PDB file of C-alpha atoms and ligand atoms in Angstrom:
ATOM      1  CA  MET N   1      59.079  13.134   4.252  1.00  0.00           C
ATOM      2  CA  ILE N   2      60.972  15.152   6.849  1.00  0.00           C
ATOM      3  CA  GLY N   3      60.004  18.528   5.387  1.00  0.00           C
ATOM      4  CA  GLU N   4      56.958  19.573   3.435  1.00  0.00           C
ATOM      5  CA  ILE N   5      57.022  21.537   0.193  1.00  0.00           C
ATOM      6  CA  LEU N   6      54.276  24.166   0.171  1.00  0.00           C
ATOM      7  CA  THR N   7      53.134  25.567  -3.164  1.00  0.00           C
ATOM      8  CA  PHE N   8      51.978  29.161  -2.851  1.00  0.00           C
ATOM      9  CA  PRO N   9      49.160  30.601  -4.950  1.00  0.00           C
ATOM     10  CA  VAL N  10      50.406  33.210  -7.417  1.00  0.00           C
ATOM     11  CA  HIS N  11      48.578  36.410  -8.273  1.00  0.00           C
ATOM     12  CA  GLY N  12      49.643  38.023 -11.480  1.00  0.00           C
ATOM     13  CA  ASP N  13      49.604  38.213 -15.208  1.00  0.00           C
ATOM     14  CA  LYS N  14      52.036  38.808 -18.058  1.00  0.00           C
ATOM     15  CA  ASN N  15      53.258  41.953 -16.295  1.00  0.00           C
ATOM     16  CA  GLY N  16      54.451  40.227 -13.147  1.00  0.00           C
ATOM     17  CA  SER N  17      53.742  37.849 -10.308  1.00  0.00           C
ATOM     18  CA  LEU N  18      53.027  38.215  -6.616  1.00  0.00           C
ATOM     19  CA  VAL N  19      52.903  35.749  -3.720  1.00  0.00           C
ATOM     20  CA  ALA N  20      51.306  36.805  -0.422  1.00  0.00           C
ATOM     21  CA  LEU N  21      52.082  34.835   2.730  1.00  0.00           C
ATOM     22  CA  GLU N  22      49.643  35.252   5.578  1.00  0.00           C
ATOM     23  CA  LYS N  23      48.846  33.040   8.514  1.00  0.00           C
ATOM     24  CA  GLY N  24      45.850  30.914   7.563  1.00  0.00           C
ATOM     25  CA  ALA N  25      45.029  28.405   4.897  1.00  0.00           C
ATOM     26  CA  ASP N  26      48.206  28.948   2.887  1.00  0.00           C
ATOM     27  CA  PHE N  27      50.687  29.310   5.720  1.00  0.00           C
ATOM     28  CA  PRO N  28      51.255  27.029   8.720  1.00  0.00           C
ATOM     29  CA  PHE N  29      52.144  29.455  11.547  1.00  0.00           C
ATOM     30  CA  GLU N  30      52.188  33.063  12.682  1.00  0.00           C
ATOM     31  CA  ILE N  31      55.371  34.718  11.419  1.00  0.00           C
ATOM     32  CA  LYS N  32      57.445  36.473  14.089  1.00  0.00           C
ATOM     33  CA  ARG N  33      60.701  36.921  12.165  1.00  0.00           C
ATOM     34  CA  VAL N  34      61.922  37.103   8.593  1.00  0.00           C
ATOM     35  CA  TYR N  35      65.547  36.952   7.480  1.00  0.00           C
ATOM     36  CA  TYR N  36      67.248  36.480   4.169  1.00  0.00           C
ATOM     37  CA  ILE N  37      70.608  35.271   2.988  1.00  0.00           C
ATOM     38  CA  TRP N  38      72.432  36.202  -0.215  1.00  0.00           C
ATOM     39  CA  GLY N  39      75.951  36.540  -1.586  1.00  0.00           C
ATOM     40  CA  THR N  40      76.571  32.919  -0.681  1.00  0.00           C
ATOM     41  CA  THR N  41      79.676  31.078  -1.883  1.00  0.00           C
ATOM     42  CA  PRO N  42      78.226  28.458  -4.300  1.00  0.00           C
ATOM     43  CA  THR N  43      79.606  25.312  -2.651  1.00  0.00           C
ATOM     44  CA  TYR N  44      79.707  26.486   0.958  1.00  0.00           C
ATOM     45  CA  VAL N  45      77.468  24.455   3.277  1.00  0.00           C
ATOM     46  CA  ARG N  46      75.489  26.657   5.705  1.00  0.00           C
ATOM     47  CA  GLY N  47      73.237  25.648   8.552  1.00  0.00           C
ATOM     48  CA  HIS N  48      74.600  22.636  10.450  1.00  0.00           C
ATOM     49  CA  HIS N  49      72.066  23.014  13.218  1.00  0.00           C
ATOM     50  CA  ALA N  50      68.632  22.083  14.497  1.00  0.00           C
ATOM     51  CA  HIS N  51      66.135  24.071  16.553  1.00  0.00           C
ATOM     52  CA  LYS N  52      64.382  22.928  19.706  1.00  0.00           C
ATOM     53  CA  ASN N  53      61.297  25.078  19.297  1.00  0.00           C
ATOM     54  CA  LEU N  54      61.119  26.783  15.938  1.00  0.00           C
ATOM     55  CA  GLU N  55      59.221  26.267  12.727  1.00  0.00           C
ATOM     56  CA  GLN N  56      60.456  27.784   9.525  1.00  0.00           C
ATOM     57  CA  VAL N  57      59.381  28.108   5.924  1.00  0.00           C
ATOM     58  CA  VAL N  58      62.275  28.620   3.533  1.00  0.00           C
ATOM     59  CA  VAL N  59      61.773  30.220   0.124  1.00  0.00           C
ATOM     60  CA  CYS N  60      64.370  30.723  -2.569  1.00  0.00           C
ATOM     61  CA  THR N  61      62.981  34.016  -3.871  1.00  0.00           C
ATOM     62  CA  SER N  62      65.684  34.223  -6.536  1.00  0.00           C
ATOM     63  CA  GLY N  63      67.887  31.488  -8.021  1.00  0.00           C
ATOM     64  CA  SER N  64      68.131  28.061  -6.449  1.00  0.00           C
ATOM     65  CA  CYS N  65      69.752  26.042  -3.684  1.00  0.00           C
ATOM     66  CA  ASP N  66      69.482  22.639  -2.010  1.00  0.00           C
ATOM     67  CA  PHE N  67      68.284  22.026   1.535  1.00  0.00           C
ATOM     68  CA  ILE N  68      69.341  18.792   3.209  1.00  0.00           C
ATOM     69  CA  LEU N  69      67.105  17.763   6.100  1.00  0.00           C
ATOM     70  CA  ASP N  70      68.079  15.064   8.582  1.00  0.00           C
ATOM     71  CA  ASP N  71      65.792  13.650  11.270  1.00  0.00           C
ATOM     72  CA  GLY N  72      68.537  11.535  12.853  1.00  0.00           C
ATOM     73  CA  THR N  73      67.607   8.401  10.933  1.00  0.00           C
ATOM     74  CA  LYS N  74      67.543   9.605   7.309  1.00  0.00           C
ATOM     75  CA  ARG N  75      68.595  12.531   5.135  1.00  0.00           C
ATOM     76  CA  GLU N  76      66.529  14.085   2.348  1.00  0.00           C
ATOM     77  CA  THR N  77      67.474  16.762  -0.181  1.00  0.00           C
ATOM     78  CA  TYR N  78      64.959  19.371  -1.280  1.00  0.00           C
ATOM     79  CA  ARG N  79      65.670  21.574  -4.280  1.00  0.00           C
ATOM     80  CA  LEU N  80      64.335  25.094  -3.883  1.00  0.00           C
ATOM     81  CA  ASP N  81      64.207  26.768  -7.283  1.00  0.00           C
ATOM     82  CA  SER N  82      61.042  28.849  -7.395  1.00  0.00           C
ATOM     83  CA  PRO N  83      59.561  31.763  -5.407  1.00  0.00           C
ATOM     84  CA  THR N  84      56.290  29.817  -5.450  1.00  0.00           C
ATOM     85  CA  LYS N  85      57.759  26.963  -3.370  1.00  0.00           C
ATOM     86  CA  GLY N  86      58.322  26.948   0.390  1.00  0.00           C
ATOM     87  CA  LEU N  87      60.007  24.255   2.463  1.00  0.00           C
ATOM     88  CA  HIS N  88      58.302  23.852   5.837  1.00  0.00           C
ATOM     89  CA  ILE N  89      60.748  22.657   8.499  1.00  0.00           C
ATOM     90  CA  LYS N  90      59.436  21.759  11.950  1.00  0.00           C
ATOM     91  CA  ASN N  91      61.248  21.393  15.304  1.00  0.00           C
ATOM     92  CA  ASN N  92      64.203  19.093  15.862  1.00  0.00           C
ATOM     93  CA  VAL N  93      65.321  18.736  12.266  1.00  0.00           C
ATOM     94  CA  TRP N  94      68.993  19.051  11.370  1.00  0.00           C
ATOM     95  CA  ARG N  95      69.472  21.223   8.264  1.00  0.00           C
ATOM     96  CA  GLU N  96      72.286  22.049   5.901  1.00  0.00           C
ATOM     97  CA  PHE N  97      71.980  24.083   2.729  1.00  0.00           C
ATOM     98  CA  THR N  98      74.265  24.502  -0.241  1.00  0.00           C
ATOM     99  CA  ASN N  99      74.570  24.500  -4.067  1.00  0.00           C
ATOM    100  CA  PHE N 100      73.706  28.180  -4.319  1.00  0.00           C
ATOM    101  CA  SER N 101      73.136  29.475  -7.843  1.00  0.00           C
ATOM    102  CA  PRO N 102      74.455  32.905  -8.810  1.00  0.00           C
ATOM    103  CA  GLY N 103      72.106  35.563  -7.452  1.00  0.00           C
ATOM    104  CA  CYS N 104      70.457  33.155  -5.010  1.00  0.00           C
ATOM    105  CA  VAL N 105      68.411  34.814  -2.253  1.00  0.00           C
ATOM    106  CA  VAL N 106      67.080  32.571   0.532  1.00  0.00           C
ATOM    107  CA  MET N 107      64.248  34.040   2.591  1.00  0.00           C
ATOM    108  CA  VAL N 108      63.303  32.384   5.872  1.00  0.00           C
ATOM    109  CA  LEU N 109      60.020  32.948   7.695  1.00  0.00           C
ATOM    110  CA  ALA N 110      60.218  31.906  11.324  1.00  0.00           C
ATOM    111  CA  SER N 111      57.676  31.194  14.059  1.00  0.00           C
ATOM    112  CA  GLU N 112      59.821  32.640  16.890  1.00  0.00           C
ATOM    113  CA  HIS N 113      62.193  35.504  17.557  1.00  0.00           C
ATOM    114  CA  TYR N 114      65.927  34.879  17.287  1.00  0.00           C
ATOM    115  CA  ASN N 115      67.203  32.925  20.290  1.00  0.00           C
ATOM    116  CA  GLU N 116      70.709  31.456  20.257  1.00  0.00           C
ATOM    117  CA  ALA N 117      69.704  29.118  23.115  1.00  0.00           C
ATOM    118  CA  ASP N 118      67.219  27.443  20.789  1.00  0.00           C
ATOM    119  CA  TYR N 119      69.999  26.191  18.486  1.00  0.00           C
ATOM    120  CA  ILE N 120      71.530  22.713  18.623  1.00  0.00           C
ATOM    121  CA  ARG N 121      74.807  23.112  16.734  1.00  0.00           C
ATOM    122  CA  ASP N 122      76.407  19.788  17.608  1.00  0.00           C
ATOM    123  CA  TYR N 123      75.225  16.748  15.619  1.00  0.00           C
ATOM    124  CA  ASP N 124      75.816  14.272  18.482  1.00  0.00           C
ATOM    125  CA  GLU N 125      73.829  16.489  20.822  1.00  0.00           C
ATOM    126  CA  PHE N 126      71.070  16.548  18.181  1.00  0.00           C
ATOM    127  CA  LEU N 127      70.987  12.736  18.124  1.00  0.00           C
ATOM    128  CA  ARG N 128      70.937  12.620  21.925  1.00  0.00           C
ATOM    129  CA  SER N 129      68.074  15.157  22.030  1.00  0.00           C
ATOM    130  CA  LYS N 130      66.060  12.739  19.878  1.00  0.00           C
ATOM    131  CA  GLY N 131      66.947   9.775  22.067  1.00  0.00           C
ATOM    132  CA  LEU N 132      68.914   8.198  19.218  1.00  0.00           C
ATOM    133  CA  THR N 133      72.217   7.625  20.999  1.00  0.00           C
TER     134      THR N 133
HETATM  135  P1  LIG Q   1      73.158  31.208  11.492  1.00  0.00           P
HETATM  136  O1  LIG Q   1      71.789  30.850  11.946  1.00  0.00           O
HETATM  137  O2  LIG Q   1      74.313  30.478  12.094  1.00  0.00           O
HETATM  138  O3  LIG Q   1      73.252  31.109   9.886  1.00  0.00           O
HETATM  139  P2  LIG Q   1      73.105  29.861   8.860  1.00  0.00           P
HETATM  140  O4  LIG Q   1      72.275  28.809   9.521  1.00  0.00           O
HETATM  141  O5  LIG Q   1      72.463  30.446   7.672  1.00  0.00           O
HETATM  142  O6  LIG Q   1      74.466  29.376   8.502  1.00  0.00           O
HETATM  143  O7  LIG Q   1      73.330  32.779  11.722  1.00  0.00           O
HETATM  144  C1  LIG Q   1      74.463  33.503  11.267  1.00  0.00           C
HETATM  145  C2  LIG Q   1      74.662  34.729  12.160  1.00  0.00           C
HETATM  146  O8  LIG Q   1      73.549  35.624  12.104  1.00  0.00           O
HETATM  147  C3  LIG Q   1      74.867  34.369  13.623  1.00  0.00           C
HETATM  148  O9  LIG Q   1      75.892  35.221  14.148  1.00  0.00           O
HETATM  149  C4  LIG Q   1      73.553  34.733  14.282  1.00  0.00           C
HETATM  150  C5  LIG Q   1      73.012  35.841  13.408  1.00  0.00           C
HETATM  151  N1  LIG Q   1      71.531  35.834  13.329  1.00  0.00           N
HETATM  152  C6  LIG Q   1      70.786  36.822  13.957  1.00  0.00           C
HETATM  153  O10 LIG Q   1      71.340  37.733  14.607  1.00  0.00           O
HETATM  154  N2  LIG Q   1      69.423  36.796  13.850  1.00  0.00           N
HETATM  155  C7  LIG Q   1      68.772  35.839  13.156  1.00  0.00           C
HETATM  156  O11 LIG Q   1      67.517  35.838  13.080  1.00  0.00           O
HETATM  157  C8  LIG Q   1      69.555  34.793  12.516  1.00  0.00           C
HETATM  158  C9  LIG Q   1      68.897  33.691  11.744  1.00  0.00           C
HETATM  159  C10 LIG Q   1      70.927  34.845  12.623  1.00  0.00           C
END
């Protein structure tokens, strides 16, 4: 598998649920940045990039969407449809995401600060960076 689905422990009862994400056993890296995306056009495809040095965990905190991961040799689709599920994406993985449900909110936890120079936005350059062309 290109990405890894993490299942977060839930605290709660009939009155509500809570997930806590802290570096340690349940979370793979120290979080330096959080951002979230909403109001997405259902069929629009976002992403179209890879990162040279960035790990992320993506959580659909509300609604659902699909993440397509591509390692240069294969593509895999991950459905994110629960706030208890996180998709761990490591370095050098091309990602696209789409099929947003109404009210979808995508939260991303990132291991580094925002750095435009860390993005690879050209697919051929991505393949070259992996030594695949
Ligand atoms: P981008 O990463 O291209 O979005 P997506 O992959 O979801 O399609 O980012 C969209 C815009 O937001 C772009 O102008 C850069 C800006 N941005 C920040 O300023 N800080 C951030 O942490 C992120 C992720 C994006």
